[in-house]
Short mmCIF file of C-alpha atoms in Angstrom, two decimals:
data_model
loop_
_atom_site.label_atom_id
_atom_site.label_comp_id
_atom_site.label_asym_id
_atom_site.label_seq_id
_atom_site.Cartn_x
_atom_site.Cartn_y
_atom_site.Cartn_z
CA MET A 1134 -34.25 3.11 -74.54
CA ARG A 1135 -35.12 6.71 -74.08
CA PHE A 1136 -33.54 8.76 -71.29
CA GLU A 1137 -35.28 11.73 -69.84
CA PRO A 1138 -33.04 14.80 -69.66
CA ARG A 1139 -31.87 15.68 -66.09
CA ARG A 1140 -33.75 18.63 -64.78
CA ASN A 1141 -31.79 21.49 -63.31
CA LYS A 1142 -33.49 22.44 -60.09
CA THR A 1143 -32.98 26.04 -59.18
CA VAL A 1144 -33.03 26.75 -55.47
CA SER A 1145 -33.44 30.33 -54.31
CA PRO A 1146 -31.02 31.76 -51.72
CA ARG A 1147 -33.89 32.21 -49.27
CA THR A 1148 -34.93 28.57 -49.59
CA ARG A 1149 -31.32 27.47 -49.10
CA ARG A 1150 -31.03 29.54 -45.92
CA LEU A 1151 -34.25 28.11 -44.54
CA ARG A 1152 -33.05 24.57 -45.20
CA VAL A 1153 -29.73 25.18 -43.50
CA ALA A 1154 -31.38 26.81 -40.52
CA GLY A 1155 -33.94 24.04 -40.28
CA GLY A 1156 -31.25 21.38 -40.48
CA ALA A 1157 -29.24 23.03 -37.73
CA LEU A 1158 -32.29 23.26 -35.52
CA CYS A 1159 -33.05 19.57 -36.01
CA ALA A 1160 -29.47 18.64 -35.24
CA ALA A 1161 -29.55 20.72 -32.05
CA VAL A 1162 -32.78 19.10 -30.91
CA LEU A 1163 -31.43 15.63 -31.67
CA ALA A 1164 -28.17 16.33 -29.82
CA ALA A 1165 -30.04 17.61 -26.78
CA THR A 1166 -32.20 14.50 -26.78
CA LEU A 1167 -29.18 12.21 -27.01
CA VAL A 1168 -27.28 14.06 -24.27
CA THR A 1169 -30.27 13.94 -21.95
CA GLY A 1170 -30.79 10.26 -22.59
CA CYS A 1171 -27.14 9.36 -22.11
CA GLY A 1172 -26.93 11.37 -18.91
CA GLN A 1173 -29.89 9.54 -17.43
CA ASP A 1174 -28.64 6.09 -18.41
CA GLY A 1175 -24.94 6.61 -17.61
CA GLY A 1176 -25.08 8.47 -14.29
CA ASP A 1177 -25.86 5.47 -12.15
CA GLU A 1178 -23.34 3.30 -14.03
CA THR A 1179 -20.56 5.87 -13.55
CA SER A 1180 -21.30 6.18 -9.83
CA ALA A 1181 -21.32 2.41 -9.43
CA ALA A 1182 -18.02 2.02 -11.29
CA THR A 1183 -16.38 4.72 -9.16
CA SER A 1184 -17.58 3.05 -5.96
CA GLU A 1185 -16.21 -0.33 -7.05
CA ALA A 1186 -12.84 1.19 -7.97
CA ALA A 1187 -12.59 2.87 -4.57
CA LYS A 1188 -12.94 -0.52 -2.92
CA VAL A 1189 -9.93 -1.85 -4.82
CA LEU A 1190 -7.46 0.98 -4.17
CA PRO A 1191 -7.88 3.61 -1.44
CA ASN A 1192 -7.93 7.25 -2.48
CA GLN A 1193 -8.43 6.85 -6.22
CA THR A 1194 -6.45 9.55 -8.03
CA ASP A 1195 -8.57 9.75 -11.17
CA SER A 1196 -11.16 12.49 -10.90
CA PRO A 1197 -14.13 12.56 -13.32
CA SER A 1198 -14.39 16.32 -12.86
CA GLY A 1199 -10.85 16.84 -14.13
CA SER A 1200 -9.55 18.31 -10.88
CA PRO A 1201 -5.88 17.71 -9.92
CA SER A 1202 -5.13 14.16 -8.84
CA GLU A 1203 -4.48 13.45 -5.18
CA THR A 1204 -1.06 12.01 -6.05
CA ALA A 1205 0.19 15.57 -6.66
CA GLN A 1206 -0.82 16.49 -3.12
CA LEU A 1207 0.93 13.58 -1.37
CA THR A 1208 4.18 14.11 0.50
CA GLU A 1209 7.30 12.19 -0.45
CA ASP A 1210 6.79 9.69 2.38
CA GLN A 1211 3.11 9.21 1.55
CA THR A 1212 3.96 8.60 -2.10
CA GLU A 1213 6.62 6.07 -1.10
CA ARG A 1214 4.15 4.20 1.09
CA LYS A 1215 1.54 4.16 -1.64
CA GLU A 1216 3.96 2.92 -4.30
CA LEU A 1217 5.44 0.17 -2.16
CA LEU A 1218 2.20 -1.08 -0.62
CA SER A 1219 0.58 -1.30 -4.05
CA THR A 1220 3.06 -4.08 -4.89
CA VAL A 1221 2.75 -6.07 -1.64
CA LYS A 1222 0.63 -9.23 -1.85
CA VAL A 1223 1.62 -10.94 1.40
CA THR A 1224 0.03 -9.31 4.44
CA PHE A 1225 1.61 -8.96 7.88
CA ASP A 1226 -0.24 -11.92 9.38
CA LYS A 1227 0.71 -14.27 6.54
CA ALA A 1228 4.35 -13.17 6.70
CA ALA A 1229 4.34 -13.70 10.48
CA THR A 1230 2.99 -17.24 10.13
CA THR A 1231 5.56 -18.07 7.45
CA ALA A 1232 8.46 -16.69 9.51
CA VAL A 1233 7.51 -18.58 12.69
CA GLY A 1234 7.20 -21.77 10.66
CA GLU A 1235 10.90 -21.53 9.81
CA VAL A 1236 12.04 -21.86 13.44
CA SER A 1237 10.94 -24.84 15.50
CA GLY A 1238 9.21 -23.61 18.65
CA GLY A 1239 10.01 -20.03 17.70
CA LYS A 1240 8.10 -16.85 18.46
CA LEU A 1241 7.97 -13.68 16.39
CA THR A 1242 9.72 -10.72 17.99
CA ASP A 1243 10.06 -8.34 15.04
CA LEU A 1244 8.66 -7.99 11.52
CA ASP A 1245 9.28 -5.10 9.11
CA LEU A 1246 8.38 -4.33 5.52
CA GLU A 1247 11.78 -3.49 4.08
CA GLY A 1248 12.23 -0.05 2.55
CA LEU A 1249 9.20 1.59 4.16
CA ASP A 1250 9.79 4.41 6.68
CA ASP A 1251 13.08 2.80 7.70
CA GLU A 1252 15.40 5.16 9.55
CA ASP A 1253 17.78 2.87 11.41
CA ASP A 1254 19.73 1.50 8.46
CA ALA A 1255 22.47 3.81 7.19
CA SER A 1256 23.05 2.06 3.88
CA GLY A 1257 21.97 5.10 1.87
CA SER A 1258 20.41 2.99 -0.87
CA PRO A 1259 17.74 4.69 -2.95
CA SER A 1260 14.17 4.56 -1.76
CA PRO A 1261 11.40 3.01 -3.91
CA SER A 1262 10.57 6.45 -5.29
CA GLY A 1263 14.12 6.77 -6.61
CA SER A 1264 15.31 9.53 -4.25
CA GLU A 1265 17.73 9.19 -1.37
CA THR A 1266 16.63 9.79 2.19
CA ASP A 1267 18.76 10.06 5.30
CA GLY A 1268 19.12 6.69 6.97
CA ALA A 1269 16.83 4.93 4.50
CA SER A 1270 17.09 1.19 4.22
CA PRO A 1271 17.56 -0.56 0.88
CA SER A 1272 14.65 -0.29 -1.50
CA PRO A 1273 12.82 -3.40 -2.75
CA GLU A 1274 15.06 -3.18 -5.80
CA GLY A 1275 18.05 -2.91 -3.47
CA SER A 1276 20.39 -5.31 -1.82
CA ALA A 1277 21.21 -6.59 1.63
CA SER A 1278 18.72 -7.28 4.36
CA PRO A 1279 19.11 -5.58 7.76
CA SER A 1280 20.61 -8.79 9.15
CA GLY A 1281 23.83 -7.99 7.29
CA THR A 1282 24.04 -11.47 5.79
CA GLY A 1283 24.22 -10.15 2.25
CA SER A 1284 21.75 -10.07 -0.58
CA PRO A 1285 19.07 -12.72 -0.52
CA SER A 1286 19.84 -15.54 -2.89
CA PRO A 1287 18.25 -14.91 -6.28
CA SER A 1288 15.40 -17.08 -7.41
CA PRO A 1289 14.08 -17.92 -10.88
CA SER A 1290 10.90 -15.97 -10.16
CA GLY A 1291 12.87 -12.73 -9.80
CA SER A 1292 12.01 -12.31 -6.14
CA SER A 1293 15.28 -10.42 -5.54
CA THR A 1294 13.54 -7.32 -6.91
CA SER A 1295 10.33 -7.78 -4.91
CA PRO A 1296 9.47 -6.03 -1.64
CA LYS A 1297 10.44 -8.10 1.39
CA TRP A 1298 9.37 -8.78 4.94
CA ILE A 1299 12.32 -9.01 7.35
CA ALA A 1300 11.47 -11.03 10.45
CA GLU A 1301 13.17 -11.92 13.72
CA VAL A 1302 12.02 -15.16 15.29
CA ALA A 1303 13.42 -16.29 18.65
CA GLU A 1304 13.73 -19.71 20.19
CA GLU A 1305 12.73 -20.21 23.82
CA ASP A 1306 16.29 -19.58 25.02
CA GLY A 1307 16.39 -16.25 23.16
CA THR A 1308 18.37 -17.40 20.13
CA ALA A 1309 17.24 -15.12 17.31
CA HIS A 1310 16.84 -16.07 13.66
CA LYS A 1311 16.53 -13.67 10.74
CA VAL A 1312 13.97 -14.71 8.14
CA THR A 1313 13.52 -12.88 4.82
CA ILE A 1314 10.24 -13.38 2.98
CA ASP A 1315 9.24 -12.27 -0.51
CA ALA A 1316 6.28 -9.92 0.02
CA VAL A 1317 4.77 -10.82 -3.35
CA SER A 1318 5.11 -14.59 -3.58
CA GLY A 1319 5.40 -15.39 0.13
CA LYS A 1320 8.52 -17.47 -0.52
CA VAL A 1321 11.24 -17.67 2.14
CA LEU A 1322 14.37 -16.17 0.63
CA ASP A 1323 16.72 -16.60 3.58
CA SER A 1324 16.65 -18.01 7.12
CA ALA A 1325 19.62 -18.11 9.48
CA PRO A 1326 20.57 -17.56 13.15
CA ASP A 1327 21.72 -14.06 14.07
CA ALA A 1328 25.51 -14.40 14.17
CA ASP A 1329 25.93 -11.07 15.99
CA GLN A 1330 23.79 -11.98 19.00
CA SER A 1331 25.63 -12.14 22.33
CA ALA A 1332 24.76 -14.31 25.32
CA ALA A 1333 23.40 -11.24 27.12
CA ASP A 1334 21.21 -10.46 24.12
CA LYS A 1335 19.76 -13.96 24.21
CA THR A 1336 19.01 -13.72 27.91
CA GLU A 1337 17.31 -10.35 27.52
CA LEU A 1338 15.21 -11.51 24.57
CA ALA A 1339 14.14 -14.71 26.35
CA ASP A 1340 13.10 -12.62 29.37
CA GLN A 1341 11.05 -10.26 27.22
CA LEU A 1342 9.28 -13.14 25.51
CA SER A 1343 8.35 -14.66 28.87
CA LYS A 1344 6.69 -11.36 29.88
CA ALA A 1345 4.88 -10.75 26.59
CA THR A 1346 1.55 -12.46 27.18
CA GLN A 1347 0.06 -10.63 24.19
CA THR A 1348 0.98 -12.10 20.80
CA PRO A 1349 2.08 -9.80 17.96
CA GLN A 1350 -1.16 -10.68 16.14
CA GLN A 1351 -3.22 -9.57 19.14
CA ALA A 1352 -1.25 -6.32 19.37
CA ALA A 1353 -1.73 -5.70 15.65
CA LYS A 1354 -5.48 -6.17 16.04
CA VAL A 1355 -5.60 -3.67 18.90
CA ALA A 1356 -3.80 -1.13 16.68
CA THR A 1357 -5.91 -1.70 13.56
CA ASP A 1358 -9.12 -1.61 15.57
CA LYS A 1359 -8.11 1.93 16.54
CA GLN A 1360 -6.80 2.84 13.08
CA PRO A 1361 -7.75 0.56 10.16
CA GLY A 1362 -4.98 0.09 7.63
CA TRP A 1363 -1.93 -1.97 6.67
CA VAL A 1364 0.40 -3.23 9.41
CA THR A 1365 3.88 -2.54 8.05
CA SER A 1366 6.01 -3.12 11.15
CA ILE A 1367 5.80 -4.65 14.61
CA GLY A 1368 8.47 -5.17 17.21
CA LEU A 1369 8.87 -6.09 20.88
CA ASP A 1370 10.70 -3.46 22.91
CA GLU A 1371 10.66 -1.36 26.06
CA ASN A 1372 9.29 2.18 25.91
CA ASP A 1373 10.75 5.21 27.68
CA SER A 1374 8.95 4.19 30.86
CA LYS A 1375 10.57 0.73 30.74
CA VAL A 1376 7.22 -0.88 29.94
CA LEU A 1377 7.42 -3.83 27.53
CA VAL A 1378 5.34 -2.98 24.45
CA TRP A 1379 4.63 -4.13 20.96
CA GLN A 1380 5.36 -1.15 18.72
CA VAL A 1381 3.02 -1.35 15.73
CA ASP A 1382 3.13 0.78 12.57
CA VAL A 1383 -0.16 1.13 10.68
CA VAL A 1384 -0.49 2.90 7.33
CA SER A 1385 -4.03 4.14 6.79
CA LYS A 1386 -5.73 4.59 3.42
CA ASP A 1387 -4.76 8.28 3.35
CA TRP A 1388 -1.14 6.98 3.36
CA ASN A 1389 -0.31 8.43 6.78
CA LYS A 1390 1.51 6.25 9.30
CA THR A 1391 0.47 5.85 12.92
CA THR A 1392 2.75 4.17 15.45
CA PHE A 1393 1.07 2.53 18.42
CA ASP A 1394 2.68 1.27 21.60
CA VAL A 1395 0.59 -1.66 22.83
CA ASP A 1396 1.33 -2.99 26.32
CA ALA A 1397 2.71 -6.48 25.74
CA ALA A 1398 1.11 -7.80 28.94
CA LYS A 1399 -2.18 -5.88 29.14
CA GLY A 1400 -2.98 -5.36 25.46
CA THR A 1401 -3.81 -1.66 25.92
CA ILE A 1402 -2.52 1.27 23.89
CA THR A 1403 -0.04 3.30 25.91
CA ASP A 1404 1.05 5.74 23.18
CA GLU A 1405 0.01 6.84 19.70
CA GLN A 1406 2.02 8.95 17.25
CA VAL A 1407 0.83 10.03 13.79
CA ASP A 1408 3.45 10.62 11.09
CA ASP A 1409 1.62 12.58 8.37
CA ASP A 1410 4.74 13.74 6.53
#
């Protein structure tokens, strides 16, 4: 077989420059075409994906433009609310139904999401964000419930580390029961009569219940109709004017908390305080 000798092709410098320049121009045109095409096809998809994500979690922190995330602009309290509420699966109304079911003939008088904006408990346990705040109640990873009955009994599911709803449910004669509910699974962790309640306390609570013609669910609806959001606390009490009210805490999707006083007999809002710290 006969092989033809390989020819050495000589390319002039000018020809080489023209080829390089021509290749670069083609690449630039192709890139511009691809970018234009991708922008037209992907714009609607990106907008749709962003809208869907916003429905899942309020105030999405990821910004397609690369601007600073909103998390960096939140206050300590707002960050704490966001972190804790992102783990809660059992809503106020479900927790209320579960708590009342633990006490025959009982009525809900108080329900709080433990570790969120709590100022009455002086345990000093760390907050969910890991920092200590004055008068903060135990964090979801913490210990005893406000009833003082000790840590909820551990369960195989690890509910001792979950956020909790702490409820007070009263019998008709005013006997109060403390009910602790896992805010993720909905399981009742503890239920027992309040050992510290005096006879006078029972009488006062029974009297308040007889005057409260509005249920806590109705009061919560009045509050969330005014300010949509998560109900994180509700309690029956007298205001400064000695009017019996349901005090309702609502955390809105900007992570601010608004406290409403709802007249327990008339169902009207008598006071409204926004905590935007």
